[in-house]
Amino acid sequence: MTGTPFSVTTVTTGAGAVVTVAGELDVATAPRFRAGVAALALARGQVLVVDLGGVTFCDSSGISALIAARNVAEAAGADIALAAVPARLSRTFGLIGLADFFPTYPSAEDALRD
């Protein structure tokens, strides 16, 4: 939709992993995001932070991929947090009943501190 190239980058910290997503998280790109999250080596007590600050569009496939990421974190005994959620996506979460499903933070740094 916007022409912003899709990218997924991961930084591993002692507290867990920060996955930064940019561009459109949709039916065409959600499989790349899912594969990246599935490849993470999360440990019990860590946190998976998904930084959505660069997301320009997210469809139902993207939302499904975020739910799948939550499932991956839970299976590892880790927590999940979303950071820098765009207002339009936050509104969508509220409309579909997911507002309380993901803890959200203004930034990845804030999520790692909590």
PDB file of C-alpha atoms in Angstrom:
ATOM      1  CA  MET A   1       0.000   0.000   0.000  1.00  0.00           C
ATOM      2  CA  THR A   2       2.706   2.508   0.928  1.00  0.00           C
ATOM      3  CA  GLY A   3       5.670   1.084  -0.902  1.00  0.00           C
ATOM      4  CA  THR A   4       7.724   0.901   2.298  1.00  0.00           C
ATOM      5  CA  PRO A   5       9.926  -2.198   2.027  1.00  0.00           C
ATOM      6  CA  PHE A   6       9.060  -4.919   4.509  1.00  0.00           C
ATOM      7  CA  SER A   7      11.741  -5.906   6.964  1.00  0.00           C
ATOM      8  CA  VAL A   8      12.096  -7.928  10.132  1.00  0.00           C
ATOM      9  CA  THR A   9      15.201  -7.501  12.243  1.00  0.00           C
ATOM     10  CA  THR A  10      16.007  -9.182  15.532  1.00  0.00           C
ATOM     11  CA  VAL A  11      18.285  -8.093  18.343  1.00  0.00           C
ATOM     12  CA  THR A  12      18.919 -10.532  21.176  1.00  0.00           C
ATOM     13  CA  THR A  13      19.420  -9.173  24.675  1.00  0.00           C
ATOM     14  CA  GLY A  14      19.863 -10.826  28.044  1.00  0.00           C
ATOM     15  CA  ALA A  15      16.193 -10.129  28.742  1.00  0.00           C
ATOM     16  CA  GLY A  16      14.976 -11.691  25.489  1.00  0.00           C
ATOM     17  CA  ALA A  17      14.575 -10.653  21.884  1.00  0.00           C
ATOM     18  CA  VAL A  18      13.426  -7.490  20.173  1.00  0.00           C
ATOM     19  CA  VAL A  19      11.873  -8.091  16.772  1.00  0.00           C
ATOM     20  CA  THR A  20      11.471  -4.875  14.815  1.00  0.00           C
ATOM     21  CA  VAL A  21       8.965  -4.902  11.973  1.00  0.00           C
ATOM     22  CA  ALA A  22       8.762  -2.261   9.247  1.00  0.00           C
ATOM     23  CA  GLY A  23       6.493  -1.901   6.237  1.00  0.00           C
ATOM     24  CA  GLU A  24       3.274  -3.765   5.602  1.00  0.00           C
ATOM     25  CA  LEU A  25       2.517  -6.771   7.805  1.00  0.00           C
ATOM     26  CA  ASP A  26       0.024  -8.547   5.595  1.00  0.00           C
ATOM     27  CA  VAL A  27      -0.783 -11.773   3.781  1.00  0.00           C
ATOM     28  CA  ALA A  28       2.380 -11.457   1.670  1.00  0.00           C
ATOM     29  CA  THR A  29       4.789 -10.696   4.522  1.00  0.00           C
ATOM     30  CA  ALA A  30       3.300 -12.372   7.601  1.00  0.00           C
ATOM     31  CA  PRO A  31       5.003 -15.713   6.779  1.00  0.00           C
ATOM     32  CA  ARG A  32       8.436 -14.010   6.984  1.00  0.00           C
ATOM     33  CA  PHE A  33       7.538 -12.537  10.359  1.00  0.00           C
ATOM     34  CA  ARG A  34       6.254 -15.906  11.620  1.00  0.00           C
ATOM     35  CA  ALA A  35       9.409 -17.686  10.439  1.00  0.00           C
ATOM     36  CA  GLY A  36      11.621 -15.129  12.159  1.00  0.00           C
ATOM     37  CA  VAL A  37       9.774 -15.505  15.447  1.00  0.00           C
ATOM     38  CA  ALA A  38       9.697 -19.309  15.203  1.00  0.00           C
ATOM     39  CA  ALA A  39      13.502 -19.339  14.829  1.00  0.00           C
ATOM     40  CA  LEU A  40      14.067 -17.470  18.102  1.00  0.00           C
ATOM     41  CA  ALA A  41      15.600 -19.265  21.066  1.00  0.00           C
ATOM     42  CA  LEU A  42      13.498 -17.830  23.877  1.00  0.00           C
ATOM     43  CA  ALA A  43      13.982 -19.047  27.432  1.00  0.00           C
ATOM     44  CA  ARG A  44      11.625 -19.174  30.384  1.00  0.00           C
ATOM     45  CA  GLY A  45      11.352 -15.756  32.005  1.00  0.00           C
ATOM     46  CA  GLN A  46      12.531 -13.816  28.969  1.00  0.00           C
ATOM     47  CA  VAL A  47      10.419 -11.414  26.947  1.00  0.00           C
ATOM     48  CA  LEU A  48       9.732 -11.235  23.237  1.00  0.00           C
ATOM     49  CA  VAL A  49       9.289  -7.590  22.292  1.00  0.00           C
ATOM     50  CA  VAL A  50       7.731  -6.881  18.908  1.00  0.00           C
ATOM     51  CA  ASP A  51       8.438  -3.287  17.892  1.00  0.00           C
ATOM     52  CA  LEU A  52       5.701  -2.184  15.477  1.00  0.00           C
ATOM     53  CA  GLY A  53       6.727   1.465  15.178  1.00  0.00           C
ATOM     54  CA  GLY A  54       7.636   1.060  11.504  1.00  0.00           C
ATOM     55  CA  VAL A  55       4.495  -0.843  10.482  1.00  0.00           C
ATOM     56  CA  THR A  56       2.571   1.093   7.855  1.00  0.00           C
ATOM     57  CA  PHE A  57      -0.284  -1.387   7.392  1.00  0.00           C
ATOM     58  CA  CYS A  58      -1.473  -4.548   9.144  1.00  0.00           C
ATOM     59  CA  ASP A  59      -4.231  -6.831   7.886  1.00  0.00           C
ATOM     60  CA  SER A  60      -5.838  -9.868   9.510  1.00  0.00           C
ATOM     61  CA  SER A  61      -2.890 -12.048   8.444  1.00  0.00           C
ATOM     62  CA  GLY A  62      -0.561  -9.716  10.302  1.00  0.00           C
ATOM     63  CA  ILE A  63      -2.743  -9.803  13.394  1.00  0.00           C
ATOM     64  CA  SER A  64      -2.835 -13.597  13.172  1.00  0.00           C
ATOM     65  CA  ALA A  65       0.979 -13.617  12.961  1.00  0.00           C
ATOM     66  CA  LEU A  66       1.173 -11.474  16.111  1.00  0.00           C
ATOM     67  CA  ILE A  67      -1.087 -13.954  17.908  1.00  0.00           C
ATOM     68  CA  ALA A  68       1.156 -16.779  16.674  1.00  0.00           C
ATOM     69  CA  ALA A  69       4.169 -14.893  18.096  1.00  0.00           C
ATOM     70  CA  ARG A  70       2.388 -14.749  21.448  1.00  0.00           C
ATOM     71  CA  ASN A  71       1.877 -18.505  21.270  1.00  0.00           C
ATOM     72  CA  VAL A  72       5.584 -19.066  20.524  1.00  0.00           C
ATOM     73  CA  ALA A  73       6.563 -16.939  23.524  1.00  0.00           C
ATOM     74  CA  GLU A  74       4.117 -18.711  25.821  1.00  0.00           C
ATOM     75  CA  ALA A  75       5.315 -22.149  24.673  1.00  0.00           C
ATOM     76  CA  ALA A  76       8.851 -21.141  25.688  1.00  0.00           C
ATOM     77  CA  GLY A  77       7.689 -19.802  29.064  1.00  0.00           C
ATOM     78  CA  ALA A  78       8.475 -16.268  27.932  1.00  0.00           C
ATOM     79  CA  ASP A  79       6.335 -13.146  27.930  1.00  0.00           C
ATOM     80  CA  ILE A  80       5.439 -10.997  24.931  1.00  0.00           C
ATOM     81  CA  ALA A  81       5.097  -7.244  24.662  1.00  0.00           C
ATOM     82  CA  LEU A  82       4.306  -4.945  21.764  1.00  0.00           C
ATOM     83  CA  ALA A  83       6.165  -1.667  21.459  1.00  0.00           C
ATOM     84  CA  ALA A  84       5.421   1.536  19.543  1.00  0.00           C
ATOM     85  CA  VAL A  85       2.054   0.262  18.306  1.00  0.00           C
ATOM     86  CA  PRO A  86       0.701   2.670  15.662  1.00  0.00           C
ATOM     87  CA  ALA A  87      -2.562   4.357  16.715  1.00  0.00           C
ATOM     88  CA  ARG A  88      -4.562   2.805  13.870  1.00  0.00           C
ATOM     89  CA  LEU A  89      -3.420  -0.686  14.862  1.00  0.00           C
ATOM     90  CA  SER A  90      -4.101  -0.018  18.529  1.00  0.00           C
ATOM     91  CA  ARG A  91      -7.620   1.067  17.552  1.00  0.00           C
ATOM     92  CA  THR A  92      -8.062  -2.137  15.529  1.00  0.00           C
ATOM     93  CA  PHE A  93      -6.985  -4.208  18.536  1.00  0.00           C
ATOM     94  CA  GLY A  94      -9.678  -2.457  20.560  1.00  0.00           C
ATOM     95  CA  LEU A  95     -12.349  -3.067  17.936  1.00  0.00           C
ATOM     96  CA  ILE A  96     -11.630  -6.795  17.658  1.00  0.00           C
ATOM     97  CA  GLY A  97     -11.230  -7.418  21.382  1.00  0.00           C
ATOM     98  CA  LEU A  98      -7.440  -7.715  21.553  1.00  0.00           C
ATOM     99  CA  ALA A  99      -6.740  -4.488  23.445  1.00  0.00           C
ATOM    100  CA  ASP A 100      -5.843  -6.415  26.612  1.00  0.00           C
ATOM    101  CA  PHE A 101      -4.377  -9.433  24.818  1.00  0.00           C
ATOM    102  CA  PHE A 102      -0.920  -7.876  24.386  1.00  0.00           C
ATOM    103  CA  PRO A 103       0.883  -5.681  26.905  1.00  0.00           C
ATOM    104  CA  THR A 104       1.960  -2.537  25.050  1.00  0.00           C
ATOM    105  CA  TYR A 105       4.727  -0.045  25.678  1.00  0.00           C
ATOM    106  CA  PRO A 106       5.795   3.228  24.072  1.00  0.00           C
ATOM    107  CA  SER A 107       9.181   1.741  23.110  1.00  0.00           C
ATOM    108  CA  ALA A 108      11.116  -1.521  23.094  1.00  0.00           C
ATOM    109  CA  GLU A 109      13.372  -0.122  25.812  1.00  0.00           C
ATOM    110  CA  ASP A 110      10.359   0.475  28.062  1.00  0.00           C
ATOM    111  CA  ALA A 111       9.129  -3.080  27.455  1.00  0.00           C
ATOM    112  CA  LEU A 112      12.523  -4.542  28.378  1.00  0.00           C
ATOM    113  CA  ARG A 113      12.689  -2.463  31.570  1.00  0.00           C
ATOM    114  CA  ASP A 114       9.341  -3.668  32.906  1.00  0.00           C
TER     115      ASP A 114
END
